Tab-separated table of C-alpha atoms in Angstrom:
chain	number	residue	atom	x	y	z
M	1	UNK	CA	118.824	66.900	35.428
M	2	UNK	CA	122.054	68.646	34.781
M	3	UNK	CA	120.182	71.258	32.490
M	4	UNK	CA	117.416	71.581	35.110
M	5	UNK	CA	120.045	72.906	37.377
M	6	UNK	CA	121.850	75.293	35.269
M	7	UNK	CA	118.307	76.645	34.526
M	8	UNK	CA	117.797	76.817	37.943
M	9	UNK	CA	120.955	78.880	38.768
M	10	UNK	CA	119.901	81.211	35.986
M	11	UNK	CA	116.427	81.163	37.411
M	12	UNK	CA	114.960	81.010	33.665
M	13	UNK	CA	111.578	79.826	34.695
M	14	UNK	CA	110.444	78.776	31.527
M	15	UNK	CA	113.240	76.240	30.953
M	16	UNK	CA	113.296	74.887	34.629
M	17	UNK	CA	109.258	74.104	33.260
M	18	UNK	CA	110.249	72.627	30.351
M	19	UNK	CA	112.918	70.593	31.906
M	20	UNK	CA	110.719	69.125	34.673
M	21	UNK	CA	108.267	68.260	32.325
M	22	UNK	CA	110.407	66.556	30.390
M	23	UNK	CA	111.596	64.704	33.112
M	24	UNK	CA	108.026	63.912	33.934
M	25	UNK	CA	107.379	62.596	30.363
M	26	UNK	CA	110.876	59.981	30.755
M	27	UNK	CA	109.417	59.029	33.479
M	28	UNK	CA	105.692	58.347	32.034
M	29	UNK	CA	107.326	56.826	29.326
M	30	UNK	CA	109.049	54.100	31.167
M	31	UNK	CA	106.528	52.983	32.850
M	32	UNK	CA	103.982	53.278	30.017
M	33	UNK	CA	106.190	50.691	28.106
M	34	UNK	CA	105.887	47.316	28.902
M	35	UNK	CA	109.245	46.799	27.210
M	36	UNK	CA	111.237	48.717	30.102
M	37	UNK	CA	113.669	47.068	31.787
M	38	UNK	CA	115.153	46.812	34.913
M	39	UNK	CA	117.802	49.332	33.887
M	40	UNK	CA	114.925	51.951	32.582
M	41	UNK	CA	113.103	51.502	35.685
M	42	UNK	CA	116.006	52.682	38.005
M	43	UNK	CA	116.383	55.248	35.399
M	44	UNK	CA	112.794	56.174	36.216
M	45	UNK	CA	113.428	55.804	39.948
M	46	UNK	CA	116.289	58.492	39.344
M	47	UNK	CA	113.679	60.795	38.047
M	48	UNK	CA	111.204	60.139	40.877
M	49	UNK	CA	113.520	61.024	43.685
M	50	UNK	CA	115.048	63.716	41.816
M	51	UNK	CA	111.494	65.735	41.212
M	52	UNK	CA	110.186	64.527	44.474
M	53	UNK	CA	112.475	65.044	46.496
M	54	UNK	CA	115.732	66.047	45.842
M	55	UNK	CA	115.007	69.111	43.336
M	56	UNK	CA	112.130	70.559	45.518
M	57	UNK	CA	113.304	70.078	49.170
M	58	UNK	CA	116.726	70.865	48.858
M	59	UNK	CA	117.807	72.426	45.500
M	60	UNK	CA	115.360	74.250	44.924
M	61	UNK	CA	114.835	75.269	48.422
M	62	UNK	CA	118.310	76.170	48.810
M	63	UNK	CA	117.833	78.588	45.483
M	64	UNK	CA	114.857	80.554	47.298
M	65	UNK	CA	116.278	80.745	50.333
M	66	UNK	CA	119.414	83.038	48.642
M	67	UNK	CA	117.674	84.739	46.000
M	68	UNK	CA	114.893	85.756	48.603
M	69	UNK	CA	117.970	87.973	50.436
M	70	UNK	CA	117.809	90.264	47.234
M	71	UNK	CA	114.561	91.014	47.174
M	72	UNK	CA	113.741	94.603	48.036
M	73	UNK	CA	111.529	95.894	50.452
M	74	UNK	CA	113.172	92.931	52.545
M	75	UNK	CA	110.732	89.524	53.117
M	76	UNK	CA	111.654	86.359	54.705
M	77	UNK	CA	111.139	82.870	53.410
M	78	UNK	CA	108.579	82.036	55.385
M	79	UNK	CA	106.558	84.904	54.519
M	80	UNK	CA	107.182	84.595	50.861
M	81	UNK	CA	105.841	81.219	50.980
M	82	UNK	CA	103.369	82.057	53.272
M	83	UNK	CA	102.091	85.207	51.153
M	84	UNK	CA	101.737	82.715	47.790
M	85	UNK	CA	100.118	79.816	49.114
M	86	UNK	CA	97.340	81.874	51.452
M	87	UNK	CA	97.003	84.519	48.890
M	88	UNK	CA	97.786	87.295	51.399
M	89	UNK	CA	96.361	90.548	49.064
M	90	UNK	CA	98.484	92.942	51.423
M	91	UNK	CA	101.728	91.577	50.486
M	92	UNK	CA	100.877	90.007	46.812
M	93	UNK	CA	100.133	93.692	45.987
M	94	UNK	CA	102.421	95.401	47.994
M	95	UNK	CA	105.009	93.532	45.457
M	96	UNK	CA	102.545	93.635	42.473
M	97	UNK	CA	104.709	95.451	40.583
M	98	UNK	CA	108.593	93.789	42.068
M	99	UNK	CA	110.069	91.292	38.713
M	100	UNK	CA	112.193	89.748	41.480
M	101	UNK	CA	109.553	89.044	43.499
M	102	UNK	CA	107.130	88.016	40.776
M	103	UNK	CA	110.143	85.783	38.852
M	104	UNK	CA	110.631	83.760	43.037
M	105	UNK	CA	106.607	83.470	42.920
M	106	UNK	CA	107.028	81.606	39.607
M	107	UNK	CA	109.437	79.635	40.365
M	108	UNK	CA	107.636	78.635	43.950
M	109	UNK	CA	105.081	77.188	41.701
M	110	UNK	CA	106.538	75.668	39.335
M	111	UNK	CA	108.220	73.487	41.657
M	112	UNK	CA	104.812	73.638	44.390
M	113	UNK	CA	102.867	72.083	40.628
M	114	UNK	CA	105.312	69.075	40.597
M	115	UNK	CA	105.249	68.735	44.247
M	116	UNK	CA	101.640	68.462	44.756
M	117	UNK	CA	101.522	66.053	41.670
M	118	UNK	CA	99.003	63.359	41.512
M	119	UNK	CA	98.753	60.495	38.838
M	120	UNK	CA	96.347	57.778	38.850
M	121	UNK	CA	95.634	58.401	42.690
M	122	UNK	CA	99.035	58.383	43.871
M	123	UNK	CA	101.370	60.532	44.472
M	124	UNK	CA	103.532	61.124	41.456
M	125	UNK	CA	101.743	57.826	39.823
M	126	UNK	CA	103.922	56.166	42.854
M	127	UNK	CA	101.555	53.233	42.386
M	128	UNK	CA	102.250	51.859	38.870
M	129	UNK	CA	105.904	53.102	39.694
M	130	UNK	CA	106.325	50.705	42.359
M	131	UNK	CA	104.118	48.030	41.089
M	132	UNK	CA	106.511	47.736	37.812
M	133	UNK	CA	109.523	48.162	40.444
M	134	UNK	CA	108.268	44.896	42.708
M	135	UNK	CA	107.828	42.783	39.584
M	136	UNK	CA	110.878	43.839	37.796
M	137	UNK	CA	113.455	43.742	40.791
M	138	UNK	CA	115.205	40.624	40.260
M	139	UNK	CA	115.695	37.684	42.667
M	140	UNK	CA	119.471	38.611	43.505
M	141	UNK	CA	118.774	42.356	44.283
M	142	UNK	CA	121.544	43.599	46.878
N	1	UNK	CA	95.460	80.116	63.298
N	2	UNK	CA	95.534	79.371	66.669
N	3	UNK	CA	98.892	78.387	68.214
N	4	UNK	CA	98.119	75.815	70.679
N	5	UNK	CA	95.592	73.336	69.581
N	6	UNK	CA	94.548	70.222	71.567
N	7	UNK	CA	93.039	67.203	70.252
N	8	UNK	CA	93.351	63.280	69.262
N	9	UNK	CA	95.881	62.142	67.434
N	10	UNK	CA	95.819	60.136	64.310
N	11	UNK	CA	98.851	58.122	63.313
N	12	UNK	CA	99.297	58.433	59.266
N	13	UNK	CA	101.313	54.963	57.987
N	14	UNK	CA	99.696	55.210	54.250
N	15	UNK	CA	97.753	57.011	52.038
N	16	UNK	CA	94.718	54.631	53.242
N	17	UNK	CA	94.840	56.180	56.777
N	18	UNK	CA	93.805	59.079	55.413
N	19	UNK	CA	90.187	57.548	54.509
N	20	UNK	CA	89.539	56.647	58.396
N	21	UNK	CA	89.320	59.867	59.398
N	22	UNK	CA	85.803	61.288	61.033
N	23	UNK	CA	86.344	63.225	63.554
N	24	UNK	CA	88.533	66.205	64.407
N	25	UNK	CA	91.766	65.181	64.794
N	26	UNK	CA	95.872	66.227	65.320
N	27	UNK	CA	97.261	64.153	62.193
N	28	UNK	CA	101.006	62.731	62.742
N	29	UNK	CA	102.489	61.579	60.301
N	30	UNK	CA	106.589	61.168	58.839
N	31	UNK	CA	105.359	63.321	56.023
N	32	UNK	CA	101.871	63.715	54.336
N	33	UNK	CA	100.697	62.878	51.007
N	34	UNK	CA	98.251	64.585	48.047
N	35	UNK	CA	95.549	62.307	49.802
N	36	UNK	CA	95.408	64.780	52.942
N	37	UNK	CA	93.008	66.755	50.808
N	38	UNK	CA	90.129	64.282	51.522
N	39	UNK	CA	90.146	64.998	55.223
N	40	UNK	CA	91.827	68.477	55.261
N	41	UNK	CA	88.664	69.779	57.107
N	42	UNK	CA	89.061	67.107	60.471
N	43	UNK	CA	92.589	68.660	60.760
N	44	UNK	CA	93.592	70.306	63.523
N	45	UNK	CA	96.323	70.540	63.270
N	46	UNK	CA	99.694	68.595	61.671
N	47	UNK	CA	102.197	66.950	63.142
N	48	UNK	CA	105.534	65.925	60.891
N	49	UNK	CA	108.727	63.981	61.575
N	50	UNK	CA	110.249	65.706	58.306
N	51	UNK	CA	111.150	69.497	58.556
N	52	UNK	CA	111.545	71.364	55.531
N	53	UNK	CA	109.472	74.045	54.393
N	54	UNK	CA	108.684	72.995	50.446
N	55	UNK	CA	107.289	69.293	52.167
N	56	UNK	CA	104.066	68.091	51.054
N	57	UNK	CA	102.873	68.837	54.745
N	58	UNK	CA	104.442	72.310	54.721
N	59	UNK	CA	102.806	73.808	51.380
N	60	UNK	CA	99.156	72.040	52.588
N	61	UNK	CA	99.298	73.608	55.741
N	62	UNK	CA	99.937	77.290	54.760
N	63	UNK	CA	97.157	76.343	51.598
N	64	UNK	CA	94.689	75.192	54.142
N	65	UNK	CA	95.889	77.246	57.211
N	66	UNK	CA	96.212	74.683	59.625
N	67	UNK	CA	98.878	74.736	62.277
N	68	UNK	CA	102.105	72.677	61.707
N	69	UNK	CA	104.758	71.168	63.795
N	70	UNK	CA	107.647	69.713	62.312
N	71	UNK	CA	110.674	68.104	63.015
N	72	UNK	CA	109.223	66.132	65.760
N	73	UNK	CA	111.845	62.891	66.019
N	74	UNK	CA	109.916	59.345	66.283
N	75	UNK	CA	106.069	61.272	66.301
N	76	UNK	CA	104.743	58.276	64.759
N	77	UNK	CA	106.755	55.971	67.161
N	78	UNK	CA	106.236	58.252	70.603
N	79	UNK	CA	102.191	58.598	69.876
N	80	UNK	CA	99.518	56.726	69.170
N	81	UNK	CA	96.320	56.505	67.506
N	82	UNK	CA	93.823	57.797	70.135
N	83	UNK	CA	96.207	59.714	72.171
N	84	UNK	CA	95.012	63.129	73.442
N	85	UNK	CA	97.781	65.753	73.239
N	86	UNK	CA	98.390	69.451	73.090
N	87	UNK	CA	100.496	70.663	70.522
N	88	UNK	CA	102.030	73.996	71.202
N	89	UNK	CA	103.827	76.149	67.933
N	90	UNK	CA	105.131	78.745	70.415
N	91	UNK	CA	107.328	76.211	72.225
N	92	UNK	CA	107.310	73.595	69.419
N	93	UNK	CA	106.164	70.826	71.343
N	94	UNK	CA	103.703	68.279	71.627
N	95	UNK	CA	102.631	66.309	75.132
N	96	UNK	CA	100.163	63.862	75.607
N	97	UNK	CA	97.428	65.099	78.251
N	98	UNK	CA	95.918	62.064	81.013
């Protein structure tokens, strides 16, 4: 997680990839095994909230709303997001040629690809995650 | 996309709520889920207690262009299932109509 951020603040797309995935993987892992234990599971829960929540909403969120200030001819958030996910042609080629633009529209989906993820019909296999989680948790949870 | 949109509401709890839909409807939910996709075309529009713009319901609404309110405090509590409302995007408001 900690080298998911400092990829992030160097907005190296392929290593803020390769990190999540990795993440992803951890988190298949422990609840592929049936030899996890409570203490891998909440490991696994750290991973869950962290790529479901935490990393897109608000880190990574927070990272496009700066880095879309330097982008030249000016565009707002909203119409940077707006632009990717409706596949406006006017604006998509209007900043064909921009690397800032195009490294933002990267990063937008990479994180919009772990977002949107689906695993065994739930969201982020959310399912078997809390399935393990209910018949792991032990008796004297606080 | 039109920016007032009128309709009945369907209260999202679960991913199963999603399966009820058939007819058009104004979907209100805390936050959606992946499973939107297998009503996406009933939507009227979406309705969200959470307000951030990388949410599930944000990116699925500017994918599908549908209009979306968010940040609407206890939606799920305030409406109901069956409720006919108007949701406005100008004023960013929704209010049931008798």
């Amino acid at each position: 997680m900690k080298n998911l951020l400092k990829y992030t603040y160097l907005l190296d797309t392929k290593n803020i990839k390769k990190n999540i995935e990795n993440l992803w993987d951890r988190y298949q892992k422990i609840i592929d095994s049936k030899k996890s234990s409570w203490e891998d599971l909440n490991e696994a829960r750290a991973i869950l909230y962290f790529i479901g929540y935490l990393y897109p909403e608000k880190i990574a969120l927070d990272s496009l709303e700066k880095r879309i200030e330097y982008i030249r001819p000016k565009i707002g958030l909203d119409e940077f997001l707006s632009a990717i996910d409706r596949k406006n042609i006017r604006i998509l080629k209007k900043y064909r040629k921009n690397k800032r633009f195009n490294q933002l529209r990267d990063f937008y989906l990479i994180v919009k690809d772990i977002k949107n993820r689906t695993k065994n019909g739930t969201y982020l296999d959310e399912g078997r995650f809390n399935k393990i989680h209910n018949k792991l948790k032990p008796k004297n949870y606080f | 996309m039109k920016n007032i949109v009128s309709g009945k509401v369907t209260i999202i709890r679960s991913e199963k709520d999603y399966y009820k839909i058939r007819k058009e409807t104004i979907l209100i939910a805390e936050n959606t889920h992946p499973d939107i996709v297998i009503a996406i075309k009933k939507i009227k529009a979406i309705v969200t207690e959470i307000d951030n713009k990388l949410c599930h319901a944000a990116i699925i609404a500017r994918e599908f262009d549908i209009p979306l309110l968010m940040g609407v405090e206890n939606a799920t509590k305030d409406f109901k299932t069956g409720d006919k409302v108007i949701v406005n995007l100008d004023n960013k408001a929704i209010h049931k109509i008798k």
